[in-house]
Every structure is written in structure tokens, then in C-alpha cells.
Amino acid sequence: MTTPISNMHEGHTTRGRYDTQPTIALPDGERILRGDAGWLEAAEVAEVRARVTGTAPVVLVDTYPGVDVPALTAQVRAALPEWTVVDVETAARPVAEVEQLIAPNLTDDRVFGIMSHFALADFYDSAKLDALSRGIAENPTVVIGWGAALVESRLDGPAASVLVDMARWEIQLRQRKGATNWRADNPGEDNLRKYKRGFFVEWRVADRHKRELFDTLDFVLDGNAIAPAEPHADSPDAGMISGAAFRQALKDAATRPLRVVPFFDPGVWGGQWMKNLIGLDPSKDNYAWCFDCVPEENSLLLEGEGGVIEIPALDLVFSRPVDLLGAKTYARFGAEFPIRFDFLDTMDGGNLSLQVHPLTDYIQNTFGMHYTQDESYYMLDVGDDAVVYLGTKEGIDRRGMLQDLATAQDGDHPFPAEKYINAFPAKKHDHFAIPAGTVHCSGANSMVLEISATPFIFTFKLWDWGRVGLDGIPRPVHLDHGARNIQWDRDTDWVTDNLVGQVETIRADDDVTEESTGLHELEFIEVRRHWFTKGADHDTDGTVNVLNLVEGDEVRVVSPTGAFEPFVIHYAETFIVPAAVGAYRIERTEHSQSTRFATVKAYVRGSRTSDN
């Protein structure tokens, strides 16, 4: 029986109070430049520097791959009509050479490649860069494109620098509408292959490149807003901020609670819970995913005088890794955010694909990723018939199961999941641990808060219940990869003893009960749940905390020392408390109507200052 949509969030929150556009304040006095103003200011910086050295003024405008360079160029020409505009990408190696260079990383697989370690200079012809640099020695010049900063060391004098940055989610939305990969002629290519090229090659190279620019950038421009084909971005007023404002905003953000900008996506198994709770577009058939803490792909919105500018959340990870993550987490993972929170909505939807994630050794040797996709399902809400498929049944025929999975791929012989896979009834606030190698999926009529490690695309589908994707193309199944990673000893007894109902009370007083809800010892994430009526005290203890308000309508995060302004959180919102924050308290607000509250908090095991 399905839980009625109208009752699913009764007593939790008011429709639409979930904030889909959370912002972070720019430093006092900093402003967002619009239209020609930003380019005129960049030109002035270049001219001042040029006068000191007696050279021609130069502005280097380096773009993230995916930025609409022709639209950007048109804006620059309109703002600076007396300046020469040069496309740095004319110095790139021929497309065929680049394609040949990256082919081993892309592989023939539709979804998976191998992590690349190219530098952007590998994609450029050094002699052509030299010639391009000599050609701009006489006139005021703007150099535009991915790699403009490569010109800087070849100039006779200092230049002004602008980074046009862009979030990966925006890139994906544009690719779905026909945008290509960098210099690629692939507008109609399968979107999974476009994403693969970005994930395994382009974005890795681009992130290495832009990190080297952060400390000296003069300006940052919102590349998400430069897209003539988009209704919200067909005017030349994309926001630009100074490099100093960019750096200070990120420094400030790493010392207080924050939220990244969530994004939502439909799916073949998607449900109705988020649409109803959050107030999303009612014309959409469903929403399957909400990625509300995946800094690799989410954005940050910086707000100040002049409005809002959007930057990738990864910029915070790259620029303030120790303040954000903590010393021990940074030492273990580098400048990478290792914890992911997202929603999987199957309410009035369907089962997720039956799947398994790679073991650490397999993901390292096969894809070049240094840690794997361990995960868990926290049941934020459920219907009466909700189940979680988890682990294999006792005494099954392993060869028979693999043969039945293979046979099922023809679409005419459904896989008998009930014969081979356990189905555990799921209740609200249950937490199921899912270490890599465990066969699993969420069933229909569930609202899952997925708490997991960050490598999120490494899902080996074993059976997709005979469905095709929203694009009408069968969704990729990776039975060969999956068969190499299934841990057959994770059967009914083992799963029951290790992965289901692993709640332990850590402490309880008059108002607060703290529980450990998992995860399994094979997973690196610790999850603590705090129940309270008034408030609960926390301390990051030197490591990043990721939390979600899983019960109750509204709370605020406060500093006992007044180190940051109170930060309001609504039901189901995920938020990050950087390691540098230290002590903080989560408490009800004067507007709270709920009588009881609960948060779940995740952090990396062994990463706290007090851990020996």
C-alpha cells in the first residue's frame, strides 16, 4: 500500500520551505559587477600594470570547458571595442591529435573511462602559443579560452586575469540540449558519453589548471550565466567579482555552516515526494534524484551588492581544504570532499536498478579512482510496502543467478529477484549499510537519504527491471563488472547481523539521545543521530560534518561563542559544518512547531582531533 502523498510530510514542514537557492554572503563592501562594468575594470587593471612596464595591456580570460566562448567573446568585444580579441584555442593541438591522446582514458564503454592525469599544456602546441604571444605584443589585447593563462609566462609584462568558472551540473544541462565537449563535434552524441569525457578527462584537467590560478586571479566571472540559448542568460550582465572578494568569500565560508545549491533530476523510477514537499515544477512527471551535497557538481551562490554570482562548490574544496575538511581528512583524501548526501525518491515510483559497487582494489586497478562507492540508505520516509533489496539469499546457486541475470538482458525473461535477493521491510528512520560489493537497491515507495562516499558514478547495474531510460534507450547494464565484485558471502544471515538495524545508543540525558546508526566497519563514514526537543551540542573536533534534519520542521545552528550568525535549517535540508567551526549547537527556533527533532551527522572515521 502506498503512503498518501498528502500525509507524507505532515508535521514536518510547510510546502516550499526547503530552500532551493541557499546563498553565502560576499564580504562587506564587495560588489558584483554587471555588464560592461566588469570588463572595463579588468581593462583598467591591465592598463595600470602595463604603464609600469611599458608594455601593451593584456587581459587573460581563462574559461572552464563548457563556457559559451563565442557568447563571451561577443560581450568582450562590445565592452572593449578598441581592444584586439584573440582566441587562445587556435593554439591548441589539432582535434584529431587530442582525440588520439585521450582515447585510452575514454575506452569503448558507454559509461566508464579511466581517470586522466593530463595537464592542460598537453593539449596545446607550445610553438603556436609562442607565436600567439608574440603577436599580441603591440596592441591592447584580450586573450580568451580554456588555457588563456598559459600565455602569461610568455608575455613581456604582467597581465590582468579573469577566470570564467562554471558548475558541472550546468554543463550537463547544456550537453543534454546539444552542447558539445571541448572542441568536439559531438552535439548529438549519447549524453552518457559526453559526461564520461568530462568526468574522466576534461574536468580533471580543468580543475588542476584553475587551482593554480586561484591565488592570483584578479576577477571571477559567472560562466553559468553566459548562454544566449538560455532565457535567464541572454543579456551581457553575467556577474563578475574581484579575485580578492572570491578568495575572502571562500575563506569566510569555511568558518561557518553552509549549504550548496541542490539540483533535481527525473528518472525512470522517480517518485512524487520531493515534488510535493519542496514545491518543484508540478508539470514534471517525477523527480528521482536530489543532489544536495555533492560538491563535485553542486554550486555555491555568493550574494552581495549587485545580486548573486554562481561558482562551483568545488572552488571551496580546492581553496580551503584544511579549514573545510580538517587536517586528517585532507591528509587522507586530498582536496576532495569525501562524503555525499543525496535523495532517491521512489514514492509512487519504481524500484531502483539492482546493482553493486566496485571493491576498492577493483576501482583502483580498473578506473584509477583511489577509493570506492560505499554507501547507505537512510529511510527519510516510506510507504507501507517499502523494502530494501540487500544481499543474496542463503544457499543460492551463484552460477544460476548470473545466468538468469544474463538471460534477463534480452528483455523477454525477467530476472526473478525474489529467488536470489533478500527484501527487508523498511520503516521510517531505518538505516541500511551497503559496503561495496553488496548487491542492493531500494524498492518502490521509499524516500531515501543516501549517505555515502563520493565516487558516485561507479554503479554496476545488474538488472533494471526491463526498463529503458527517459531517452528511450536501454539503460547501461554492466554485468561483467558486477559479477567480478559481488561478495557472495553477504547472504541473509550476514546482512541481518551486519547491515540491518545496527543502532547503538551512545548517550542519553534529559533532552538528547545520541545514537550510532552505522555504517559497517568496512566503510569509512561514521553516522550519528541526535534526537532532541530543545537543542543538541556538537563539535566538529577537527573534521568536516555533513548533516540533515531528518525529523522536525525547523532548527538553527548557532555558535556558543558567536563566531557566526545563526543558520536556519528546514526539514530534509542537508548542510555542511566545516572542520574549522569547532563547537556548535543545533536548536529549535521560535518558529518551530514540531515537538521533537532529529539530525543525522556523517564524518570520516578516525579523522577527529581526539581520535588516536
Short mmCIF file of N, CA, C and O in Angstrom, two decimals, residues 494-592:
data_model
loop_
_atom_site.label_atom_id
_atom_site.label_comp_id
_atom_site.label_asym_id
_atom_site.label_seq_id
_atom_site.Cartn_x
_atom_site.Cartn_y
_atom_site.Cartn_z
N TRP A 494 24.43 -12.90 7.18
CA TRP A 494 25.49 -11.90 7.31
C TRP A 494 24.90 -10.49 7.23
O TRP A 494 25.26 -9.61 8.02
N VAL A 495 24.01 -10.26 6.28
CA VAL A 495 23.41 -8.94 6.12
C VAL A 495 22.58 -8.58 7.36
O VAL A 495 22.65 -7.46 7.87
N THR A 496 21.81 -9.55 7.85
CA THR A 496 20.99 -9.30 9.04
C THR A 496 21.85 -8.93 10.24
O THR A 496 21.52 -8.02 11.01
N ASP A 497 22.98 -9.62 10.38
CA ASP A 497 23.85 -9.38 11.54
C ASP A 497 24.71 -8.13 11.41
O ASP A 497 25.15 -7.57 12.42
N ASN A 498 24.95 -7.67 10.18
CA ASN A 498 25.94 -6.62 9.98
C ASN A 498 25.41 -5.32 9.36
O ASN A 498 26.01 -4.27 9.57
N LEU A 499 24.33 -5.38 8.61
CA LEU A 499 23.93 -4.22 7.82
C LEU A 499 22.55 -3.68 8.15
O LEU A 499 22.21 -2.57 7.73
N VAL A 500 21.73 -4.44 8.87
CA VAL A 500 20.35 -4.04 9.13
C VAL A 500 20.17 -3.80 10.63
O VAL A 500 20.60 -4.60 11.46
N GLY A 501 19.55 -2.66 10.98
CA GLY A 501 19.20 -2.39 12.37
C GLY A 501 20.38 -2.26 13.30
O GLY A 501 20.29 -2.63 14.47
N GLN A 502 21.47 -1.66 12.83
CA GLN A 502 22.68 -1.54 13.64
C GLN A 502 22.70 -0.23 14.42
O GLN A 502 23.60 0.60 14.29
N VAL A 503 21.70 -0.01 15.26
CA VAL A 503 21.58 1.22 16.04
C VAL A 503 22.07 0.95 17.46
O VAL A 503 21.67 0.01 18.11
N GLU A 504 22.98 1.82 17.91
CA GLU A 504 23.54 1.71 19.25
C GLU A 504 23.44 3.07 19.94
O GLU A 504 23.84 4.09 19.40
N THR A 505 22.88 3.08 21.15
CA THR A 505 22.78 4.32 21.92
C THR A 505 24.14 4.67 22.49
O THR A 505 24.75 3.87 23.20
N ILE A 506 24.62 5.87 22.18
CA ILE A 506 25.91 6.33 22.67
C ILE A 506 25.76 7.04 24.01
O ILE A 506 26.53 6.83 24.94
N ARG A 507 24.74 7.88 24.09
CA ARG A 507 24.46 8.59 25.34
C ARG A 507 23.01 9.05 25.33
O ARG A 507 22.40 9.21 24.28
N ALA A 508 22.48 9.24 26.52
CA ALA A 508 21.11 9.74 26.65
C ALA A 508 21.01 10.56 27.92
O ALA A 508 21.49 10.14 28.98
N ASP A 509 20.45 11.76 27.82
CA ASP A 509 20.18 12.57 29.00
C ASP A 509 18.73 13.04 28.94
O ASP A 509 17.92 12.47 28.20
N ASP A 510 18.41 14.08 29.68
CA ASP A 510 17.02 14.50 29.76
C ASP A 510 16.45 14.94 28.41
O ASP A 510 15.27 14.80 28.15
N ASP A 511 17.31 15.51 27.55
CA ASP A 511 16.79 16.07 26.31
C ASP A 511 17.40 15.46 25.05
O ASP A 511 16.77 15.48 24.00
N VAL A 512 18.59 14.90 25.14
CA VAL A 512 19.31 14.46 23.95
C VAL A 512 19.61 12.98 24.02
O VAL A 512 20.11 12.48 25.03
N THR A 513 19.31 12.29 22.94
CA THR A 513 19.75 10.91 22.76
C THR A 513 20.62 10.84 21.52
O THR A 513 20.19 11.23 20.42
N GLU A 514 21.85 10.38 21.69
CA GLU A 514 22.78 10.24 20.58
C GLU A 514 22.94 8.76 20.25
O GLU A 514 23.18 7.94 21.15
N GLU A 515 22.80 8.43 18.97
CA GLU A 515 22.88 7.04 18.53
C GLU A 515 23.88 6.90 17.39
O GLU A 515 24.02 7.80 16.56
N SER A 516 24.55 5.78 17.35
CA SER A 516 25.31 5.39 16.17
C SER A 516 24.39 4.52 15.33
O SER A 516 23.84 3.53 15.82
N THR A 517 24.20 4.89 14.06
CA THR A 517 23.31 4.12 13.19
C THR A 517 24.09 3.33 12.15
O THR A 517 23.50 2.72 11.26
N GLY A 518 25.37 3.30 12.18
CA GLY A 518 26.24 2.64 11.21
C GLY A 518 27.33 3.62 10.83
O GLY A 518 27.51 4.62 11.50
N LEU A 519 28.10 3.35 9.88
CA LEU A 519 27.95 2.29 8.90
C LEU A 519 28.81 1.09 9.28
O LEU A 519 29.45 1.09 10.33
N HIS A 520 28.90 0.12 8.37
CA HIS A 520 29.66 -1.08 8.63
C HIS A 520 31.14 -0.74 8.78
O HIS A 520 31.64 0.23 8.22
N GLU A 521 31.88 -1.57 9.51
CA GLU A 521 33.30 -1.32 9.75
C GLU A 521 34.13 -1.31 8.47
O GLU A 521 35.24 -0.76 8.44
N LEU A 522 33.61 -1.89 7.38
CA LEU A 522 34.33 -1.83 6.11
C LEU A 522 34.21 -0.45 5.45
O LEU A 522 34.91 -0.17 4.48
N GLU A 523 33.31 0.39 5.94
CA GLU A 523 33.08 1.71 5.36
C GLU A 523 33.75 2.77 6.24
O GLU A 523 33.85 2.62 7.45
N PHE A 524 34.18 3.89 5.62
CA PHE A 524 34.95 4.87 6.38
C PHE A 524 34.10 5.96 7.00
O PHE A 524 34.63 6.84 7.70
N ILE A 525 32.80 5.94 6.78
CA ILE A 525 31.94 7.01 7.29
C ILE A 525 31.26 6.56 8.58
O ILE A 525 30.70 5.46 8.66
N GLU A 526 31.31 7.41 9.58
CA GLU A 526 30.55 7.22 10.82
C GLU A 526 29.32 8.10 10.76
O GLU A 526 29.39 9.26 10.34
N VAL A 527 28.16 7.56 11.20
CA VAL A 527 26.91 8.32 11.21
C VAL A 527 26.35 8.32 12.63
O VAL A 527 26.19 7.26 13.24
N ARG A 528 26.05 9.51 13.12
CA ARG A 528 25.43 9.67 14.44
C ARG A 528 24.09 10.37 14.27
O ARG A 528 23.97 11.34 13.51
N ARG A 529 23.10 9.87 15.00
CA ARG A 529 21.78 10.51 15.01
C ARG A 529 21.54 11.12 16.39
O ARG A 529 21.79 10.47 17.41
N HIS A 530 21.07 12.36 16.41
CA HIS A 530 20.76 13.04 17.65
C HIS A 530 19.26 13.37 17.69
O HIS A 530 18.77 14.09 16.81
N TRP A 531 18.58 12.84 18.69
CA TRP A 531 17.19 13.19 18.95
C TRP A 531 17.17 14.24 20.07
O TRP A 531 17.89 14.12 21.05
N PHE A 532 16.32 15.27 19.92
CA PHE A 532 16.25 16.28 20.96
C PHE A 532 14.93 17.03 20.86
O PHE A 532 14.26 16.99 19.82
N THR A 533 14.57 17.72 21.93
CA THR A 533 13.38 18.56 21.92
C THR A 533 13.73 20.04 21.95
O THR A 533 13.02 20.86 21.39
N LYS A 534 14.85 20.37 22.60
CA LYS A 534 15.27 21.77 22.70
C LYS A 534 16.52 22.04 21.87
O LYS A 534 16.53 22.95 21.04
N GLY A 535 17.57 21.28 22.09
CA GLY A 535 18.79 21.50 21.34
C GLY A 535 19.85 20.47 21.68
O GLY A 535 19.79 19.81 22.73
N ALA A 536 20.82 20.32 20.80
CA ALA A 536 21.90 19.36 20.98
C ALA A 536 23.23 20.03 20.67
O ALA A 536 23.36 20.74 19.66
N ASP A 537 24.22 19.80 21.53
CA ASP A 537 25.54 20.37 21.34
C ASP A 537 26.42 19.44 20.51
O ASP A 537 26.38 18.21 20.67
N HIS A 538 27.22 20.03 19.63
CA HIS A 538 28.11 19.29 18.75
C HIS A 538 29.49 19.95 18.75
O HIS A 538 29.64 21.11 19.16
N ASP A 539 30.46 19.25 18.21
CA ASP A 539 31.78 19.81 17.95
C ASP A 539 32.37 19.07 16.77
O ASP A 539 32.33 17.83 16.72
N THR A 540 32.88 19.81 15.80
CA THR A 540 33.47 19.16 14.64
C THR A 540 34.70 18.35 15.02
O THR A 540 35.08 17.42 14.30
N ASP A 541 35.35 18.73 16.12
CA ASP A 541 36.53 18.01 16.59
C ASP A 541 37.56 17.86 15.48
O ASP A 541 38.20 16.82 15.32
N GLY A 542 37.67 18.91 14.66
CA GLY A 542 38.72 18.94 13.65
C GLY A 542 38.42 18.24 12.35
O GLY A 542 39.32 18.06 11.53
N THR A 543 37.15 17.86 12.11
CA THR A 543 36.82 17.21 10.84
C THR A 543 35.48 17.70 10.33
O THR A 543 34.62 18.12 11.11
N VAL A 544 35.27 17.65 9.02
CA VAL A 544 34.05 18.15 8.42
C VAL A 544 32.86 17.30 8.85
O VAL A 544 32.95 16.07 8.94
N ASN A 545 31.74 17.95 9.16
CA ASN A 545 30.48 17.29 9.47
C ASN A 545 29.47 17.59 8.37
O ASN A 545 29.36 18.74 7.92
N VAL A 546 28.74 16.57 7.93
CA VAL A 546 27.63 16.74 6.99
C VAL A 546 26.37 16.25 7.69
O VAL A 546 26.35 15.12 8.20
N LEU A 547 25.34 17.08 7.71
CA LEU A 547 24.14 16.76 8.47
C LEU A 547 22.88 16.97 7.64
O LEU A 547 22.88 17.73 6.66
N ASN A 548 21.81 16.31 8.08
CA ASN A 548 20.48 16.53 7.51
C ASN A 548 19.47 16.51 8.64
O ASN A 548 19.57 15.69 9.57
N LEU A 549 18.49 17.42 8.57
CA LEU A 549 17.41 17.44 9.55
C LEU A 549 16.36 16.43 9.12
O LEU A 549 15.57 16.68 8.22
N VAL A 550 16.37 15.25 9.74
CA VAL A 550 15.52 14.15 9.31
C VAL A 550 14.20 14.09 10.07
O VAL A 550 13.32 13.30 9.73
N GLU A 551 14.04 14.91 11.10
CA GLU A 551 12.78 14.97 11.84
C GLU A 551 12.64 16.37 12.41
O GLU A 551 13.59 16.93 12.98
N GLY A 552 11.45 16.95 12.27
CA GLY A 552 11.21 18.29 12.78
C GLY A 552 11.17 19.32 11.68
O GLY A 552 11.72 19.11 10.59
N ASP A 553 10.51 20.44 11.95
CA ASP A 553 10.26 21.41 10.88
C ASP A 553 11.37 22.42 10.68
O ASP A 553 11.71 22.76 9.55
N GLU A 554 11.97 22.93 11.76
CA GLU A 554 12.95 24.00 11.60
C GLU A 554 13.87 24.06 12.82
O GLU A 554 13.41 23.99 13.97
N VAL A 555 15.15 24.21 12.58
CA VAL A 555 16.14 24.40 13.62
C VAL A 555 17.10 25.49 13.17
O VAL A 555 17.06 25.94 12.02
N ARG A 556 17.98 25.88 14.06
CA ARG A 556 19.06 26.78 13.68
C ARG A 556 20.36 26.25 14.27
O ARG A 556 20.37 25.59 15.32
N VAL A 557 21.43 26.55 13.56
CA VAL A 557 22.77 26.19 14.01
C VAL A 557 23.39 27.45 14.58
O VAL A 557 23.43 28.49 13.90
N VAL A 558 23.86 27.40 15.82
CA VAL A 558 24.40 28.58 16.48
C VAL A 558 25.79 28.28 17.02
O VAL A 558 26.15 27.13 17.29
N SER A 559 26.56 29.34 17.16
CA SER A 559 27.89 29.24 17.74
C SER A 559 27.83 29.64 19.21
O SER A 559 27.31 30.70 19.54
N PRO A 560 28.38 28.83 20.12
CA PRO A 560 28.36 29.22 21.54
C PRO A 560 29.21 30.45 21.82
O PRO A 560 29.04 31.10 22.85
N THR A 561 30.11 30.80 20.90
CA THR A 561 30.96 31.97 21.08
C THR A 561 30.55 33.13 20.18
O THR A 561 31.22 34.16 20.15
N GLY A 562 29.48 32.94 19.40
CA GLY A 562 29.06 33.99 18.48
C GLY A 562 29.96 34.14 17.27
O GLY A 562 29.99 35.19 16.63
N ALA A 563 30.68 33.06 16.92
CA ALA A 563 31.64 33.12 15.81
C ALA A 563 30.96 33.26 14.45
O ALA A 563 31.59 33.71 13.50
N PHE A 564 29.70 32.87 14.35
CA PHE A 564 28.95 33.03 13.10
C PHE A 564 27.50 33.34 13.43
O PHE A 564 27.02 33.06 14.54
N GLU A 565 26.82 33.91 12.45
CA GLU A 565 25.41 34.23 12.62
C GLU A 565 24.58 32.95 12.66
O GLU A 565 24.92 31.95 12.01
N PRO A 566 23.48 32.91 13.41
CA PRO A 566 22.62 31.72 13.42
C PRO A 566 22.22 31.32 12.00
O PRO A 566 21.91 32.19 11.16
N PHE A 567 22.22 30.03 11.75
CA PHE A 567 21.99 29.50 10.40
C PHE A 567 20.77 28.60 10.45
O PHE A 567 20.76 27.57 11.13
N VAL A 568 19.69 28.98 9.76
CA VAL A 568 18.41 28.28 9.85
C VAL A 568 18.37 27.13 8.86
O VAL A 568 18.74 27.27 7.68
N ILE A 569 17.87 25.99 9.34
CA ILE A 569 17.75 24.77 8.54
C ILE A 569 16.32 24.26 8.63
O ILE A 569 15.72 24.24 9.71
N HIS A 570 15.77 23.84 7.48
CA HIS A 570 14.42 23.27 7.44
C HIS A 570 14.48 21.76 7.23
O HIS A 570 15.52 21.21 6.85
N TYR A 571 13.34 21.13 7.46
CA TYR A 571 13.25 19.68 7.30
C TYR A 571 13.81 19.22 5.96
O TYR A 571 13.54 19.81 4.92
N ALA A 572 14.63 18.19 6.01
CA ALA A 572 15.22 17.50 4.86
C ALA A 572 16.36 18.27 4.21
O ALA A 572 16.94 17.78 3.23
N GLU A 573 16.72 19.42 4.71
CA GLU A 573 17.85 20.15 4.15
C GLU A 573 19.17 19.58 4.66
O GLU A 573 19.34 19.32 5.86
N THR A 574 20.10 19.39 3.75
CA THR A 574 21.45 18.95 4.09
C THR A 574 22.34 20.17 4.25
O THR A 574 22.23 21.13 3.48
N PHE A 575 23.21 20.14 5.25
CA PHE A 575 24.13 21.26 5.45
C PHE A 575 25.49 20.75 5.89
O PHE A 575 25.64 19.64 6.40
N ILE A 576 26.50 21.59 5.65
CA ILE A 576 27.88 21.26 5.93
C ILE A 576 28.37 22.15 7.07
O ILE A 576 28.14 23.36 7.05
N VAL A 577 29.04 21.56 8.04
CA VAL A 577 29.73 22.33 9.07
C VAL A 577 31.22 22.08 8.89
O VAL A 577 31.71 20.98 9.16
N PRO A 578 31.96 23.09 8.40
CA PRO A 578 33.39 22.89 8.16
C PRO A 578 34.16 22.54 9.42
O PRO A 578 33.77 22.91 10.54
N ALA A 579 35.27 21.85 9.24
CA ALA A 579 36.09 21.43 10.36
C ALA A 579 36.51 22.60 11.24
O ALA A 579 36.60 22.49 12.47
N ALA A 580 36.77 23.75 10.61
CA ALA A 580 37.28 24.91 11.34
C ALA A 580 36.26 25.50 12.32
O ALA A 580 36.62 26.31 13.18
N VAL A 581 34.98 25.11 12.21
CA VAL A 581 33.95 25.70 13.06
C VAL A 581 34.16 25.32 14.53
O VAL A 581 34.00 26.14 15.43
N GLY A 582 34.48 24.06 14.81
CA GLY A 582 34.62 23.62 16.19
C GLY A 582 33.26 23.42 16.83
O GLY A 582 32.39 22.73 16.29
N ALA A 583 33.02 24.03 18.00
CA ALA A 583 31.78 23.82 18.74
C ALA A 583 30.61 24.51 18.05
O ALA A 583 30.73 25.63 17.55
N TYR A 584 29.46 23.83 18.03
CA TYR A 584 28.23 24.43 17.53
C TYR A 584 27.04 23.73 18.19
O TYR A 584 27.17 22.65 18.77
N ARG A 585 25.91 24.38 18.12
CA ARG A 585 24.69 23.84 18.73
C ARG A 585 23.57 23.89 17.72
O ARG A 585 23.44 24.86 16.95
N ILE A 586 22.75 22.84 17.70
CA ILE A 586 21.55 22.80 16.85
C ILE A 586 20.35 22.86 17.77
O ILE A 586 20.19 22.02 18.67
N GLU A 587 19.47 23.85 17.56
CA GLU A 587 18.37 24.07 18.49
C GLU A 587 17.12 24.49 17.74
O GLU A 587 17.17 24.98 16.62
N ARG A 588 15.98 24.29 18.37
CA ARG A 588 14.72 24.72 17.80
C ARG A 588 14.70 26.24 17.71
O ARG A 588 15.45 26.94 18.40
N THR A 589 13.86 26.78 16.83
CA THR A 589 13.73 28.22 16.70
C THR A 589 12.39 28.67 17.27
O THR A 589 11.54 27.84 17.64
N GLU A 590 12.19 29.97 17.36
CA GLU A 590 10.92 30.50 17.85
C GLU A 590 9.77 30.17 16.91
O GLU A 590 8.59 30.26 17.29
N HIS A 591 10.08 29.76 15.66
CA HIS A 591 9.04 29.41 14.68
C HIS A 591 8.78 27.90 14.62
O HIS A 591 7.87 27.48 13.90
N SER A 592 9.56 27.11 15.33
CA SER A 592 9.40 25.65 15.26
C SER A 592 8.06 25.22 15.83
O SER A 592 7.65 25.67 16.91
#
